[in-house]
Tab-separated table of C-alpha atoms in Angstrom:
chain	number	residue	atom	x	y	z
X	1	MET	CA	0.000	0.000	0.000
X	2	SER	CA	2.798	2.401	0.858
X	3	ASP	CA	4.394	1.852	-2.584
X	4	LYS	CA	1.134	2.737	-4.342
X	5	LYS	CA	0.756	6.007	-2.369
X	6	ALA	CA	4.344	7.066	-3.179
X	7	ALA	CA	3.781	6.396	-6.878
X	8	ALA	CA	0.562	8.431	-6.846
X	9	ALA	CA	2.326	11.387	-5.174
X	10	LYS	CA	5.096	11.360	-7.811
X	11	GLY	CA	2.474	11.314	-10.558
X	12	GLY	CA	0.757	14.404	-9.069
X	13	LYS	CA	4.008	16.410	-8.939
X	14	ASP	CA	4.809	15.567	-12.575
X	15	ALA	CA	1.337	16.781	-13.634
X	16	GLY	CA	1.753	20.111	-11.740
X	17	ALA	CA	5.133	20.687	-13.369
X	18	LYS	CA	3.662	20.076	-16.823
X	19	LYS	CA	0.861	22.626	-16.145
X	20	GLU	CA	3.323	25.337	-15.097
X	21	GLU	CA	5.466	24.980	-18.236
X	22	PRO	CA	2.916	26.633	-20.592
X	23	LYS	CA	2.935	29.809	-18.401
X	24	LYS	CA	6.684	30.190	-18.881
X	25	ASP	CA	6.232	29.789	-22.615
X	26	ALA	CA	3.498	32.498	-22.578
X	27	GLY	CA	5.979	34.952	-21.034
X	28	LYS	CA	8.408	34.193	-23.828
X	29	LYS	CA	5.718	35.080	-26.408
X	30	ASP	CA	5.367	38.625	-24.878
X	31	GLU	CA	9.098	39.308	-25.147
X	32	PRO	CA	8.978	40.087	-28.919
X	33	LYS	CA	6.380	42.858	-28.258
X	34	LYS	CA	8.686	44.580	-25.716
X	35	ASP	CA	11.579	44.367	-28.179
X	36	ALA	CA	9.400	46.022	-30.850
X	37	LYS	CA	8.548	48.979	-28.541
X	38	ALA	CA	12.186	49.495	-27.589
X	39	GLY	CA	13.102	49.484	-31.262
X	40	ALA	CA	10.508	52.183	-32.005
X	41	LYS	CA	11.935	54.419	-29.221
X	42	ASP	CA	15.445	53.950	-30.570
X	43	ALA	CA	14.170	54.932	-34.032
X	44	LYS	CA	12.634	58.200	-32.651
X	45	ALA	CA	15.817	59.182	-30.782
X	46	PRO	CA	17.890	59.827	-33.955
X	47	ALA	CA	15.053	62.010	-35.310
X	48	LYS	CA	15.170	64.228	-32.155
X	49	ASP	CA	18.949	64.478	-32.383
X	50	ALA	CA	18.646	65.483	-36.040
X	51	LYS	CA	16.185	68.312	-35.146
X	52	LYS	CA	18.512	69.641	-32.417
X	53	ALA	CA	21.404	69.561	-34.842
X	54	GLU	CA	19.402	71.529	-37.444
X	55	GLU	CA	18.527	74.408	-35.043
X	56	PRO	CA	22.089	75.867	-34.813
X	57	LYS	CA	22.393	75.632	-38.606
X	58	LYS	CA	19.152	77.623	-39.048
X	59	ALA	CA	20.399	80.282	-36.627
X	60	GLU	CA	23.712	80.627	-38.519
X	61	ALA	CA	21.905	80.887	-41.862
X	62	ALA	CA	19.583	83.621	-40.525
X	63	ALA	CA	22.527	85.566	-39.090
X	64	ALA	CA	24.324	85.383	-42.468
X	65	GLU	CA	21.250	86.828	-44.222
X	66	GLY	CA	21.002	89.668	-41.657
X	67	GLU	CA	17.836	88.432	-39.993
X	68	ALA	CA	17.323	88.028	-36.259
X	69	ALA	CA	18.163	84.557	-35.083
X	70	PRO	CA	15.139	82.593	-33.844
X	71	VAL	CA	15.074	82.185	-30.072
X	72	VAL	CA	14.995	78.556	-29.054
X	73	LYS	CA	12.987	77.909	-25.888
X	74	HIS	CA	12.896	74.741	-23.888
X	75	ARG	CA	10.201	73.927	-21.368
X	76	LYS	CA	12.751	72.964	-18.756
X	77	ASP	CA	14.425	76.397	-18.974
X	78	GLU	CA	11.131	78.382	-18.740
X	79	HIS	CA	10.258	77.410	-15.156
X	80	HIS	CA	13.629	76.226	-13.941
X	81	GLY	CA	13.620	76.725	-10.165
X	82	LYS	CA	11.049	79.594	-10.278
X	83	LYS	CA	7.688	79.793	-8.528
X	84	LYS	CA	4.754	81.481	-10.192
X	85	VAL	CA	3.733	84.743	-8.433
X	86	LYS	CA	0.168	85.972	-8.781
X	87	ALA	CA	-0.295	89.472	-10.178
X	88	LYS	CA	-2.360	90.525	-7.124
X	89	ASP	CA	0.377	89.495	-4.669
X	90	ARG	CA	3.008	91.256	-6.776
X	91	VAL	CA	1.075	94.560	-6.695
X	92	VAL	CA	0.652	94.351	-2.906
X	93	VAL	CA	4.387	93.823	-2.422
X	94	LEU	CA	5.242	96.722	-4.739
X	95	HIS	CA	2.814	98.995	-2.879
X	96	LYS	CA	4.546	98.178	0.404
X	97	LEU	CA	7.965	98.878	-1.103
X	98	GLY	CA	6.740	102.070	-2.777
X	99	LYS	CA	7.821	100.877	-6.219
X	100	VAL	CA	4.520	100.965	-8.073
X	101	HIS	CA	4.932	102.301	-11.601
X	102	GLY	CA	2.282	104.595	-13.037
X	103	PRO	CA	-0.564	106.336	-11.126
X	104	SER	CA	-0.988	105.365	-7.477
X	105	ASN	CA	-4.206	103.984	-6.060
X	106	PRO	CA	-6.776	106.848	-6.025
X	107	MET	CA	-8.638	105.179	-3.152
X	108	HIS	CA	-5.569	105.604	-0.947
X	109	LYS	CA	-5.145	109.369	-1.342
X	110	LEU	CA	-5.850	111.607	1.658
X	111	ARG	CA	-8.338	114.443	1.362
X	112	ILE	CA	-10.012	117.063	3.563
X	113	GLU	CA	-13.375	115.595	4.483
X	114	LYS	CA	-14.533	118.670	6.427
X	115	LEU	CA	-13.359	121.762	8.290
X	116	CYS	CA	-15.134	122.790	11.501
X	117	LEU	CA	-14.921	126.405	12.701
X	118	ASN	CA	-15.993	127.206	16.241
X	119	ILE	CA	-16.289	130.395	18.304
X	120	CYS	CA	-17.069	129.930	21.999
X	121	VAL	CA	-18.291	133.122	23.701
X	122	GLY	CA	-19.330	131.638	27.025
X	123	GLU	CA	-22.619	133.523	27.242
X	124	SER	CA	-25.758	134.157	25.267
X	125	GLY	CA	-26.871	137.539	23.990
X	126	ASP	CA	-25.417	140.159	21.662
X	127	ARG	CA	-21.821	138.847	21.820
X	128	LEU	CA	-22.930	135.439	20.557
X	129	THR	CA	-25.001	137.011	17.781
X	130	ARG	CA	-22.014	139.095	16.616
X	131	ALA	CA	-19.780	135.985	16.655
X	132	ALA	CA	-22.285	134.211	14.412
X	133	LYS	CA	-22.053	137.132	11.954
X	134	VAL	CA	-18.258	136.696	11.835
X	135	LEU	CA	-18.604	133.011	10.823
X	136	GLU	CA	-21.331	133.797	8.314
X	137	GLY	CA	-19.194	136.479	6.675
X	138	LEU	CA	-16.188	134.152	6.492
X	139	THR	CA	-17.910	131.023	5.113
X	140	GLY	CA	-21.148	132.294	3.556
X	141	GLN	CA	-23.095	129.702	5.567
X	142	LYS	CA	-25.512	130.106	8.441
X	143	PRO	CA	-23.876	128.880	11.686
X	144	LEU	CA	-25.445	126.645	14.326
X	145	PHE	CA	-25.529	127.387	18.067
X	146	SER	CA	-24.187	125.063	20.747
X	147	LYS	CA	-25.787	124.702	24.197
X	148	ALA	CA	-24.180	124.106	27.570
X	149	ARG	CA	-24.485	120.522	28.821
X	150	TYR	CA	-24.650	121.426	32.524
X	151	THR	CA	-24.630	124.419	34.866
X	152	VAL	CA	-21.334	126.015	35.917
X	153	ARG	CA	-21.930	128.783	38.479
X	154	SER	CA	-18.336	130.037	38.509
X	155	PHE	CA	-18.669	130.840	34.760
X	156	SER	CA	-22.283	132.018	35.085
X	157	ILE	CA	-23.399	129.312	32.633
X	158	ARG	CA	-26.785	127.619	32.897
X	159	ARG	CA	-27.730	124.268	31.423
X	160	ASN	CA	-29.132	124.390	27.822
X	161	GLU	CA	-27.984	127.995	27.431
X	162	LYS	CA	-26.534	128.926	24.021
X	163	ILE	CA	-22.848	129.726	24.560
X	164	ALA	CA	-21.106	129.048	21.206
X	165	CYS	CA	-21.610	128.862	17.451
X	166	HIS	CA	-19.998	126.646	14.813
X	167	VAL	CA	-20.100	125.909	11.091
X	168	THR	CA	-18.918	122.973	8.941
X	169	VAL	CA	-17.270	123.647	5.565
X	170	ARG	CA	-16.410	121.101	2.862
X	171	GLY	CA	-14.787	121.021	-0.555
X	172	ALA	CA	-12.653	123.744	-2.127
X	173	LYS	CA	-13.934	126.393	0.297
X	174	ALA	CA	-12.640	124.338	3.243
X	175	ALA	CA	-9.169	124.121	1.677
X	176	GLU	CA	-9.156	127.873	1.033
X	177	ILE	CA	-10.106	128.804	4.623
X	178	LEU	CA	-7.654	126.277	6.046
X	179	ASP	CA	-4.834	127.814	4.021
X	180	LYS	CA	-5.672	131.232	5.488
X	181	GLY	CA	-5.640	129.830	9.025
X	182	LEU	CA	-2.316	128.028	8.550
X	183	LYS	CA	-0.815	131.198	7.101
X	184	VAL	CA	-1.596	132.958	10.400
X	185	LYS	CA	0.294	130.165	12.219
X	186	ASP	CA	3.215	130.426	9.729
X	187	TYR	CA	2.518	126.811	8.738
X	188	GLU	CA	3.843	125.587	12.076
X	189	LEU	CA	1.964	123.127	14.279
X	190	ARG	CA	2.844	120.958	17.251
X	191	ALA	CA	2.727	117.182	17.266
X	192	GLY	CA	0.092	117.428	20.000
X	193	ASN	CA	-2.272	119.100	17.522
X	194	PHE	CA	-2.671	115.765	15.669
X	195	SER	CA	-4.986	113.045	16.977
X	196	THR	CA	-4.585	109.283	16.628
X	197	SER	CA	-7.447	109.197	14.107
X	198	GLY	CA	-5.571	111.473	11.676
X	199	SER	CA	-7.435	114.713	12.443
X	200	PHE	CA	-5.758	117.898	13.651
X	201	GLY	CA	-6.773	121.287	15.029
X	202	PHE	CA	-5.423	124.669	16.070
X	203	GLY	CA	-6.686	128.090	17.083
X	204	ILE	CA	-6.141	131.764	16.315
X	205	GLN	CA	-6.669	134.698	18.675
X	206	GLU	CA	-7.973	137.324	16.240
X	207	HIS	CA	-10.299	136.643	13.347
X	208	ILE	CA	-9.163	139.804	11.498
X	209	GLU	CA	-5.869	138.030	10.718
X	210	LEU	CA	-7.791	135.951	8.168
X	211	GLY	CA	-8.260	139.006	5.975
X	212	ILE	CA	-11.623	140.094	7.383
X	213	LYS	CA	-12.028	143.858	7.749
X	214	TYR	CA	-12.282	145.079	11.320
X	215	ASP	CA	-15.736	146.294	12.371
X	216	PRO	CA	-15.908	148.243	15.682
X	217	HIS	CA	-19.563	147.210	16.116
X	218	ILE	CA	-18.579	143.511	16.043
X	219	GLY	CA	-15.228	143.471	17.823
X	220	ILE	CA	-12.508	140.823	17.715
X	221	TYR	CA	-13.083	137.105	18.319
X	222	GLY	CA	-10.840	134.093	18.539
X	223	MET	CA	-11.579	131.010	16.477
X	224	ASP	CA	-10.931	127.236	16.579
X	225	PHE	CA	-10.047	125.225	13.439
X	226	PHE	CA	-10.536	121.469	13.320
X	227	VAL	CA	-9.700	119.455	10.182
X	228	VAL	CA	-10.904	115.898	9.525
X	229	LEU	CA	-8.846	113.876	7.022
X	230	SER	CA	-10.151	110.740	5.357
X	231	ARG	CA	-9.804	108.419	2.384
X	232	PRO	CA	-12.488	107.544	-0.193
X	233	GLY	CA	-14.759	104.737	0.976
X	234	VAL	CA	-15.278	105.891	4.582
X	235	ARG	CA	-18.941	106.445	3.767
X	236	VAL	CA	-19.674	102.712	4.158
X	237	ALA	CA	-19.410	103.085	7.947
X	238	HIS	CA	-21.985	105.923	8.096
X	239	ARG	CA	-24.562	105.036	5.434
X	240	LYS	CA	-27.991	103.821	6.447
X	241	ARG	CA	-28.161	100.695	4.285
X	242	ALA	CA	-25.512	97.933	4.056
X	243	THR	CA	-23.318	99.461	6.749
X	244	ALA	CA	-19.832	97.951	6.812
X	245	ARG	CA	-16.619	98.349	8.735
X	246	VAL	CA	-13.798	100.470	7.336
X	247	GLY	CA	-10.653	98.420	6.721
X	248	HIS	CA	-7.399	99.088	8.541
X	249	ASN	CA	-5.628	100.246	5.365
X	250	GLN	CA	-8.341	102.864	4.700
X	251	ARG	CA	-8.034	104.501	8.120
X	252	VAL	CA	-5.799	107.515	8.662
X	253	SER	CA	-3.083	107.318	11.299
X	254	ARG	CA	-1.351	110.156	13.123
X	255	GLU	CA	1.907	109.678	11.194
X	256	GLU	CA	0.084	109.802	7.843
X	257	ALA	CA	-1.694	113.039	8.815
X	258	ILE	CA	1.613	114.671	9.801
X	259	LYS	CA	3.215	113.542	6.539
X	260	TRP	CA	0.247	114.907	4.538
X	261	PHE	CA	0.509	118.297	6.284
X	262	GLU	CA	4.259	118.520	5.653
X	263	GLU	CA	3.981	117.582	1.964
X	264	THR	CA	0.816	119.551	1.115
X	265	TYR	CA	1.599	122.842	2.868
X	266	ASN	CA	5.373	122.431	3.250
X	267	GLY	CA	4.722	122.888	6.980
X	268	LEU	CA	6.766	122.265	10.095
X	269	VAL	CA	5.667	120.026	12.975
X	270	LEU	CA	7.340	120.813	16.304
X	271	GLY	CA	7.915	118.129	18.920
X	272	LYS	CA	7.776	115.282	16.437
X	273	LYS	CA	9.790	112.180	17.293
X	274	LEU	CA	12.734	111.744	14.974
X	275	GLU	CA	12.842	108.412	13.136
C-alpha cells in the first residue's frame, strides 16, 4: 500500500510541473512585443537628435542673411527653479515697497473731508449774535448754536444755554479757509495738535488776521479750526443701508496726517519724534 501512495504522489508532482510549463512559454511570447517597442523608441531618438542639430544651422543661416536669429525655448528652462507669483500678490508687495509704476491707487489718497470752525463766547446775547455774523461772513453759511451741557456757576453758565456757534465747511472752500488759518500760524503746528485718528486742530486769537475787515460794532473774536482727514470709501461706515466696517488700510493714522501736512503745505511740525 505504501508503494502505491508514493507512486501516486510522484504522478501528481509531474502533472503540476507540466501545467506550469505553458505559463513560462506564454511569457516568452510577450518578449517580442517589448523588443518592438524598444526598437521604435530607438528609431525616434535619432530624429530628435537630427532636429537639435538643425537648429544651430538655421540660426547661422539667418545671421548670415542679416535676420534676427530665432530664439529657441525649452520647457525645462522656462520654469527652472522659479515659482509662479500671482499678479495681485506682486502689486501688494510693490505697494509696500513704494515701487509701483504709473498712477498710485486713487482710493488711498488723503483728502479734507470737512473743516469745523468754532467760536465759543461763554454767554448768550449780543456777543454770541455778533460771533455768528463773523462766521457767516467768512464762510457764507448760516452757523449753528451750541448749548451748555450742565450748569457752571463760577462761569455764570446755565444748562441748555446757548454759549457758542460753529459751522462745517467742505470742498474747495474748506481748503481755502484752512490755508488762510495756517498762514496765520506760519505753517507751524505741534505734534500734539494731531490726533490718533488722523485729524488735527489749532486756534487763532484774532479773526481779522484771516483778511476780514475790522468792524468796531462787532469786535474781535478768537476762532478754533478742526480738520478731519479721510480716504475715499469711509462712507460705508456711516450710510444707512448695508453698513460695513472700514478696513485698517483705509483709516488715517497720526503719522500719515503729519506727513500729509508737511507735503501739502510744506509745513513744520514741532515736537515730532525723529525716526
